Short mmCIF file of C-alpha atoms in Angstrom, two decimals:
data_model
loop_
_atom_site.label_atom_id
_atom_site.label_comp_id
_atom_site.label_asym_id
_atom_site.label_seq_id
_atom_site.Cartn_x
_atom_site.Cartn_y
_atom_site.Cartn_z
CA MET P 1 2.48 -9.65 17.36
CA ASP P 2 0.52 -7.73 14.79
CA LYS P 3 -1.43 -4.95 16.22
CA ILE P 4 -4.86 -5.65 14.72
CA LYS P 5 -6.41 -6.22 18.24
CA THR P 6 -6.05 -2.61 19.16
CA VAL P 7 -8.40 -1.51 16.35
CA GLY P 8 -10.93 -2.60 19.09
CA SER P 9 -14.48 -1.21 18.88
CA ALA P 10 -14.01 0.06 15.13
CA VAL P 11 -13.88 -3.66 14.25
CA THR P 12 -16.79 -4.38 16.54
CA LYS P 13 -18.89 -1.40 14.98
CA LEU P 14 -18.31 -2.75 11.55
CA GLY P 15 -19.30 -5.89 12.94
CA ARG P 16 -18.16 -9.51 12.49
CA ALA P 17 -21.26 -10.31 10.84
CA LEU P 18 -21.43 -13.05 8.10
CA ILE P 19 -20.54 -11.63 4.60
CA ARG P 20 -23.29 -11.97 1.97
CA PRO P 21 -22.10 -13.63 -1.33
CA ALA P 22 -19.51 -11.15 -2.68
CA HIS P 23 -20.54 -8.54 -5.04
CA ALA P 24 -17.11 -8.35 -6.16
CA TRP P 25 -14.11 -10.50 -5.03
CA SER P 26 -14.66 -12.63 -2.14
CA SER P 27 -13.00 -12.08 1.17
CA ASP P 28 -10.43 -14.63 0.49
CA VAL P 29 -9.54 -13.02 -2.85
CA HIS P 30 -9.39 -9.47 -1.27
CA ARG P 31 -7.24 -10.94 1.49
CA HIS P 32 -4.81 -12.53 -1.24
CA ILE P 33 -4.57 -9.28 -3.37
CA VAL P 34 -3.52 -7.04 -0.38
CA SER P 35 -1.11 -9.86 1.01
CA CYS P 36 0.51 -9.96 -2.43
CA ALA P 37 0.98 -6.22 -2.66
CA LEU P 38 2.31 -6.13 0.85
CA GLU P 39 4.89 -8.80 -0.17
CA LEU P 40 5.69 -6.93 -3.38
CA LEU P 41 7.13 -4.21 -1.37
CA ASP P 42 9.79 -6.56 -0.11
CA LYS P 43 10.44 -7.86 -3.48
CA GLU P 44 11.18 -4.39 -4.94
CA LYS P 45 13.39 -3.71 -1.91
CA LYS P 46 11.12 -0.81 -0.70
CA VAL P 47 12.88 -1.33 2.74
CA ARG P 48 11.43 1.88 4.50
CA THR P 49 8.01 1.57 3.18
CA ALA P 50 7.98 -2.22 4.11
CA ALA P 51 9.37 -1.28 7.55
CA PHE P 52 6.46 1.34 7.96
CA TYR P 53 4.00 -1.56 7.76
CA LYS P 54 5.84 -4.21 9.63
CA GLY P 55 3.51 -5.35 12.31
CA TRP P 56 0.23 -3.79 10.62
CA HIS P 57 -0.48 -6.33 7.87
CA ASP P 58 -3.29 -8.09 9.95
CA ALA P 59 -4.91 -4.93 10.55
CA ILE P 60 -4.66 -3.89 6.89
CA ILE P 61 -5.95 -7.18 5.65
CA GLU P 62 -8.83 -6.99 8.09
CA GLY P 63 -9.79 -3.64 6.82
CA THR P 64 -9.81 -4.82 3.39
CA ILE P 65 -12.87 -7.32 3.83
CA GLN P 66 -15.01 -5.09 5.86
CA PRO P 67 -16.73 -2.90 3.28
CA ASP P 68 -18.63 -6.30 1.95
CA LYS P 69 -19.76 -6.98 5.40
CA VAL P 70 -23.55 -6.67 6.20
CA GLY P 71 -24.41 -3.21 7.94
CA ASP P 72 -21.03 -1.72 7.01
CA ILE P 73 -20.88 1.93 6.32
CA ASP P 74 -20.01 1.42 2.66
CA LYS P 75 -22.43 -1.49 2.01
CA GLY P 76 -24.94 -0.75 -0.48
CA SER P 77 -26.45 -1.55 -3.94
CA GLY P 78 -24.13 -0.47 -6.68
CA ARG P 79 -21.69 1.46 -4.38
CA HIS P 80 -18.55 -0.81 -5.22
CA TYR P 81 -18.77 -0.34 -8.83
CA TYR P 82 -16.76 2.24 -10.99
CA SER P 83 -18.00 1.39 -14.63
CA CYS P 84 -16.36 2.52 -17.76
CA MET P 85 -18.15 -0.06 -19.91
CA ASN P 86 -21.59 -1.74 -19.77
CA ALA P 87 -22.20 -5.45 -19.53
CA LYS P 88 -22.44 -5.91 -23.37
CA GLY P 89 -19.10 -4.22 -23.94
CA LYS P 90 -20.13 -0.75 -24.82
CA ALA P 91 -17.94 2.15 -23.58
CA LEU P 92 -19.82 4.39 -21.08
CA ASP P 93 -19.31 8.35 -21.04
CA GLU P 94 -16.73 9.85 -18.79
CA THR P 95 -17.67 13.27 -17.06
CA LYS P 96 -14.65 15.56 -15.94
CA GLY P 97 -12.49 12.42 -15.46
CA PHE P 98 -15.37 10.52 -13.64
CA TYR P 99 -17.16 7.40 -14.33
CA ARG P 100 -20.39 6.28 -12.57
CA ASN P 101 -21.52 3.55 -10.07
CA ARG P 102 -23.89 0.80 -11.19
CA MET P 103 -26.79 2.95 -10.38
CA GLY P 104 -25.63 5.73 -12.71
CA GLU P 105 -24.56 8.07 -9.93
CA PHE P 106 -21.09 9.70 -9.54
CA ALA P 107 -21.22 8.78 -5.89
CA PRO P 108 -20.73 6.49 -3.85
CA SER P 109 -18.54 4.72 -6.22
CA ALA P 110 -15.61 2.49 -5.81
CA ARG P 111 -13.50 5.57 -6.78
CA THR P 112 -15.22 7.95 -4.26
CA LEU P 113 -15.14 5.32 -1.36
CA TYR P 114 -11.65 4.71 -1.88
CA ARG P 115 -11.24 8.59 -1.60
CA ALA P 116 -13.18 8.76 1.56
CA ASN P 117 -11.36 5.79 3.42
CA TYR P 118 -8.06 6.98 2.28
CA THR P 119 -8.78 10.25 3.66
CA ALA P 120 -9.85 8.87 6.97
CA ALA P 121 -6.84 6.70 7.16
CA VAL P 122 -4.37 9.59 6.55
CA SER P 123 -6.30 11.73 9.20
CA LEU P 124 -6.32 9.11 11.64
CA TYR P 125 -2.61 8.59 11.21
CA LYS P 126 -1.85 12.15 11.60
CA SER P 127 -4.10 12.28 14.68
CA GLY P 128 -2.14 9.42 16.50
CA LYS P 129 -4.38 6.78 15.84
CA THR P 130 -2.45 4.37 13.92
CA ALA P 131 -4.30 1.14 14.48
CA GLU P 132 -7.64 2.75 13.05
CA ALA P 133 -5.42 4.37 10.29
CA MET P 134 -4.37 0.87 9.03
CA ASN P 135 -7.94 -0.53 9.42
CA CYS P 136 -9.14 2.23 7.08
CA LEU P 137 -6.22 2.14 4.68
CA GLY P 138 -7.22 -1.50 4.22
CA ARG P 139 -10.72 -0.43 3.42
CA ALA P 140 -9.68 1.97 0.84
CA LEU P 141 -7.61 -0.77 -0.74
CA HIS P 142 -10.77 -2.78 -1.09
CA PHE P 143 -12.17 -0.54 -3.57
CA VAL P 144 -8.82 -0.45 -5.62
CA ALA P 145 -9.36 -4.32 -5.75
CA ASP P 146 -12.95 -3.68 -7.04
CA MET P 147 -11.43 -1.38 -9.85
CA GLY P 148 -9.57 -4.17 -10.95
CA CYS P 149 -12.25 -6.70 -11.25
CA THR P 150 -13.76 -7.01 -14.87
CA PRO P 151 -17.47 -7.41 -13.87
CA HIS P 152 -17.23 -4.43 -11.58
CA VAL P 153 -15.94 -1.97 -14.18
CA ALA P 154 -18.46 -3.18 -16.71
CA ASN P 155 -21.68 -2.52 -14.68
CA MET P 156 -22.48 -6.44 -14.54
CA ALA P 157 -25.15 -7.19 -11.98
CA VAL P 158 -24.39 -10.11 -9.57
CA GLY P 159 -26.74 -13.02 -9.49
CA ASP P 160 -27.20 -16.62 -8.34
CA LYS P 161 -28.02 -18.28 -11.51
CA ALA P 162 -25.09 -20.40 -13.23
CA ASN P 163 -25.09 -18.27 -16.39
CA ASN P 164 -24.75 -15.11 -14.49
CA VAL P 165 -21.39 -13.84 -15.77
CA HIS P 166 -20.34 -11.90 -12.63
CA ASN P 167 -21.11 -14.75 -10.30
CA ALA P 168 -19.30 -17.49 -12.58
CA PHE P 169 -16.18 -15.37 -12.95
CA GLU P 170 -15.65 -14.73 -9.33
CA LYS P 171 -16.65 -18.18 -8.27
CA HIS P 172 -13.93 -19.32 -10.78
CA VAL P 173 -11.40 -16.81 -9.29
CA ASN P 174 -12.35 -17.72 -5.68
CA ASN P 175 -11.14 -21.34 -6.45
CA THR P 176 -8.01 -20.39 -8.26
CA TYR P 177 -6.76 -17.05 -6.77
CA GLY P 178 -3.62 -18.56 -5.28
CA ASN P 179 -2.30 -18.80 -8.93
CA TYR P 180 -2.39 -14.94 -9.51
CA LYS P 181 0.50 -12.96 -8.10
CA ALA P 182 2.57 -10.05 -9.45
CA GLU P 183 6.23 -10.71 -9.44
CA SER P 184 7.53 -7.17 -10.29
CA PHE P 185 6.14 -3.45 -9.97
CA ASP P 186 5.40 -1.14 -12.89
CA LYS P 187 7.47 1.85 -11.71
CA ARG P 188 5.33 4.09 -14.05
CA LEU P 189 2.55 3.89 -11.62
CA VAL P 190 4.38 5.99 -9.20
CA LYS P 191 3.97 9.18 -10.96
CA TYR P 192 0.08 8.75 -11.11
CA TYR P 193 -0.14 7.91 -7.27
CA GLU P 194 2.10 10.85 -6.28
CA LYS P 195 -0.83 13.11 -7.26
CA ASN P 196 -3.37 14.14 -4.55
CA ASP P 197 -6.35 12.28 -6.49
CA PRO P 198 -4.88 9.48 -8.32
CA GLY P 199 -8.17 9.23 -10.59
CA GLU P 200 -6.10 9.02 -13.73
CA ALA P 201 -4.46 5.89 -12.51
CA PHE P 202 -7.86 4.36 -11.46
CA ASN P 203 -9.27 5.26 -14.88
CA LYS P 204 -6.28 3.35 -16.45
CA LEU P 205 -7.12 0.38 -14.16
CA VAL P 206 -10.83 0.19 -14.89
CA LYS P 207 -10.07 0.55 -18.70
CA TYR P 208 -7.59 -2.31 -18.63
CA ALA P 209 -9.96 -4.69 -16.55
CA SER P 210 -12.92 -3.65 -18.89
CA SER P 211 -10.83 -4.88 -21.98
CA PHE P 212 -11.63 -8.55 -20.97
CA VAL P 213 -15.45 -8.15 -21.03
CA GLY P 214 -15.69 -9.82 -24.34
CA ALA P 215 -13.55 -12.73 -23.36
CA ILE P 216 -15.59 -13.53 -20.07
CA LEU P 217 -19.15 -13.25 -21.61
CA HIS P 218 -19.05 -16.72 -22.90
CA LEU P 219 -18.67 -18.40 -19.54
CA ASP P 220 -15.48 -20.05 -20.65
CA PRO P 221 -13.63 -21.23 -17.50
CA ARG P 222 -10.25 -20.80 -19.69
CA ALA P 223 -11.10 -17.17 -20.64
CA PHE P 224 -11.89 -16.65 -16.77
CA GLY P 225 -8.47 -17.91 -15.76
CA ASP P 226 -6.78 -15.72 -18.54
CA THR P 227 -8.38 -12.61 -17.54
CA ALA P 228 -7.63 -13.26 -13.98
CA THR P 229 -3.86 -13.96 -14.75
CA LYS P 230 -3.84 -10.74 -16.61
CA THR P 231 -5.86 -8.40 -14.29
CA ILE P 232 -5.02 -9.60 -10.58
CA PRO P 233 -1.24 -8.89 -10.81
CA VAL P 234 -1.79 -5.53 -12.43
CA THR P 235 -4.33 -4.62 -9.42
CA GLU P 236 -1.76 -5.81 -6.94
CA GLN P 237 0.69 -3.45 -8.52
CA HIS P 238 -1.77 -0.52 -8.12
CA ILE P 239 -2.33 -1.43 -4.53
CA MET P 240 1.37 -1.39 -3.92
CA ALA P 241 1.33 2.11 -5.30
CA VAL P 242 -1.16 3.18 -2.94
CA LEU P 243 0.78 1.62 -0.13
CA LEU P 244 3.76 3.80 -1.31
CA LYS P 245 1.61 6.79 -1.40
CA PHE P 246 0.33 6.25 2.02
CA HIS P 247 3.60 6.30 3.44
CA ALA P 248 4.56 9.20 1.88
CA ASP P 249 1.40 11.21 2.71
CA CYS P 250 1.86 10.25 6.33
CA SER P 251 5.46 11.57 6.21
CA SER P 252 4.22 15.14 4.62
CA ASP P 253 1.81 17.61 4.61
CA LYS P 254 -0.17 17.99 1.38
CA GLY P 255 -3.27 19.28 3.08
CA ASN P 256 -5.10 16.00 2.53
CA PHE P 257 -5.97 15.09 6.06
CA LEU P 258 -8.00 16.57 8.94
CA THR P 259 -6.69 16.54 12.54
CA ASP P 260 -8.70 15.21 15.40
CA GLY P 261 -9.76 17.98 17.84
CA LYS P 262 -8.64 20.70 15.60
CA GLN P 263 -11.01 23.76 14.75
CA TYR P 264 -11.20 24.72 11.19
CA THR P 265 -12.90 27.23 9.10
CA PHE P 266 -14.99 26.00 6.01
CA LYS P 267 -14.96 28.09 3.08
CA ASN P 268 -16.97 27.49 -0.07
CA LEU P 269 -14.82 27.40 -3.04
CA ALA P 270 -17.66 28.77 -5.54
CA THR P 271 -19.04 31.37 -3.23
CA GLY P 272 -16.32 32.34 -0.88
CA LEU P 273 -18.93 31.96 2.07
CA TYR P 274 -18.15 30.32 5.36
CA LEU P 275 -20.03 27.95 7.35
CA THR P 276 -21.11 29.98 10.41
CA VAL P 277 -22.62 28.78 13.51
CA THR P 278 -26.05 30.31 14.46
CA PRO P 279 -28.84 29.62 17.02
CA LYS P 280 -30.90 27.86 14.06
CA GLY P 281 -27.98 25.91 12.79
CA LEU P 282 -25.15 26.15 10.13
CA VAL P 283 -25.61 28.97 7.45
CA LEU P 284 -23.42 30.45 4.85
CA ASP P 285 -22.17 34.05 5.54
CA GLU P 286 -19.28 36.15 4.66
CA GLN P 287 -16.08 35.96 6.73
CA ASN P 288 -16.67 37.86 10.09
CA LYS P 289 -14.19 37.61 13.12
CA ASP P 290 -16.92 38.40 15.40
CA LYS P 291 -18.96 35.33 14.21
CA GLU P 292 -18.46 31.75 15.18
CA GLN P 293 -16.88 30.48 11.96
CA LYS P 294 -14.42 27.88 13.55
CA ILE P 295 -15.76 24.49 14.00
CA GLN P 296 -13.98 21.60 15.99
CA VAL P 297 -13.63 18.34 14.06
CA LYS P 298 -13.96 15.12 16.14
CA LEU P 299 -12.91 12.15 14.45
CA SER P 300 -14.44 8.58 15.06
CA GLU P 301 -12.68 5.26 14.79
CA LEU P 302 -13.67 5.09 11.10
CA GLY P 303 -12.56 8.61 10.19
CA THR P 304 -15.91 9.96 9.94
CA PHE P 305 -16.35 13.06 12.14
CA GLY P 306 -18.73 15.18 14.24
CA LEU P 307 -18.82 19.01 14.35
CA LYS P 308 -18.41 20.52 17.67
CA VAL P 309 -19.41 24.18 18.25
CA ALA P 310 -18.37 26.57 21.01
CA ASP P 311 -21.05 25.83 23.60
CA GLY P 312 -20.30 22.10 23.42
CA GLY P 313 -23.20 21.16 20.99
CA TYR P 314 -22.74 19.13 17.86
CA VAL P 315 -24.21 19.88 14.51
CA ASN P 316 -27.12 17.61 14.07
CA ARG P 317 -27.70 15.57 10.81
CA SER P 318 -29.74 18.28 9.16
CA CYS P 319 -27.29 21.04 10.03
CA LYS P 320 -30.46 23.06 11.26
CA GLY P 321 -29.61 22.42 15.00
CA TYR P 322 -27.40 20.99 17.57
CA ASP P 323 -27.16 17.87 19.70
CA TYR P 324 -26.15 18.03 23.23
CA LEU P 325 -24.71 14.64 24.08
CA LYS P 326 -24.96 12.31 27.06
CA ILE P 327 -22.05 10.36 28.20
CA ASP P 328 -21.15 8.08 25.21
CA GLY P 329 -23.53 9.78 22.98
CA LYS P 330 -22.75 9.73 19.22
CA SER P 331 -22.90 12.86 17.30
CA ALA P 332 -24.09 13.28 13.62
CA GLN P 333 -21.43 12.38 11.25
CA PHE P 334 -19.94 13.85 8.26
CA ARG P 335 -17.37 12.32 5.82
CA ALA P 336 -14.56 13.98 3.99
CA GLU P 337 -12.74 13.31 0.96
CA ALA P 338 -9.43 15.14 0.20
CA LEU P 339 -8.72 16.71 -3.21
CA GLY P 340 -5.45 18.20 -2.25
CA ASN P 341 -4.22 21.65 -0.89
CA ARG P 342 -6.73 21.59 1.94
CA TYR P 343 -9.81 21.14 -0.56
CA PHE P 344 -12.36 18.58 0.45
CA VAL P 345 -15.86 17.37 -0.50
CA ILE P 346 -18.00 16.33 2.62
CA SER P 347 -20.88 13.82 2.37
CA THR P 348 -23.44 13.48 5.24
CA GLU P 349 -24.64 10.88 7.56
CA ASP P 350 -28.36 12.11 6.88
CA SER P 351 -27.94 11.01 3.25
CA ASP P 352 -26.25 7.53 4.08
CA TYR P 353 -23.20 9.51 2.62
CA GLU P 354 -24.95 9.91 -0.69
CA LYS P 355 -25.16 13.60 -0.68
CA PHE P 356 -22.61 16.15 -0.27
CA LEU P 357 -22.62 19.45 1.40
CA SER P 358 -22.93 22.23 -1.16
CA ALA P 359 -24.00 25.95 -1.73
CA LYS P 360 -26.89 26.76 -3.56
CA GLY P 361 -28.42 30.01 -3.86
CA GLY P 362 -26.43 31.40 -1.04
CA LYS P 363 -27.60 28.74 1.43
CA LEU P 364 -26.36 25.34 2.51
CA ALA P 365 -27.89 22.31 0.98
CA SER P 366 -27.07 18.85 0.56
CA LEU P 367 -26.92 17.48 -3.11
CA ALA P 368 -25.75 14.56 -5.22
CA TYR P 369 -22.33 14.62 -6.18
CA GLU P 370 -20.86 16.36 -9.26
CA PRO P 371 -17.31 15.99 -10.25
CA GLU P 372 -15.44 19.37 -10.16
CA ASN P 373 -18.57 21.34 -9.04
CA ALA P 374 -16.81 24.13 -6.85
CA ALA P 375 -19.96 24.62 -4.99
CA GLN P 376 -19.25 21.50 -3.20
CA ILE P 377 -15.66 22.01 -2.44
CA TRP P 378 -14.60 23.41 0.89
CA VAL P 379 -11.48 24.93 1.79
CA MET P 380 -10.55 23.83 5.34
CA ILE P 381 -8.06 25.74 7.17
#
């Protein structure tokens, strides 16, 4: 029996609320894409990886539909986009290997939300929380599927009118998705997904999906079908590549995870300063063995985490004080995205995970994400 039931309160928290009209693939299409990718492991005779996921298919597939649910941590306007083109087919600028979401921000986007959920999945697995890990892996795969959706990589707003391209395309696919299945795997993808951050692979995927923008603009059902025939099987192959990657990452240590209950130092890459516990909250300071600079990470079922200090308090939402929790109390949460080699960027619950812990003028700040900004990168050891 599949182990989805053991996810328990994590699924409850995300809610079995009604799903609003899809702002990318429908829940049925998301299920189909991930199911086909899991089947592809067997077709390609990836025996060990297929065995690794045996019994966990339902948990992964349940996870893949959660980010579209009302009240989900990742639900929000423009967040599920990663756009390399506008709705008229004009290429958009890339900055240090990154495209933006529909609102013109670097984060949260389909790419960064993949990264957050994937990091959570590896962290939970390494912490012995396999059910929660598989749920978060499914959530990460949701965003890979979104990056293979032509309207989502072309900044097309969704709408209810019949002539809305985004809505019309996805409605067509929702009625025909059973026709689209990858029969083989492009082995060239492996080298891209072996990297700590598969951003290059994602950029290739969104550029491929965006190449069909001109075809679907005219609302021709034949063009919709042709686009889906070409893009969905490619997306399934990318998802299979993530499944291979996750299996490998769970069997090794590339510094891409946090361990529940472990104490870490947080060193800012740009300044060399460390997060330091003081009576007034967290500050940046030089390394000093006589100061409290190790902070315990306490993972939630979604892979977000609270920061517990030596006296039992938890860093609060603003990082300017501490919360002393009653039984079953919940601490302020933070969210890590692994960059490899124990480098992370960290978003804050206080900003709805839209801003990231940063060093600015020697002080701790919460700022919008900027790709490759060393002031937002934390070395956690």
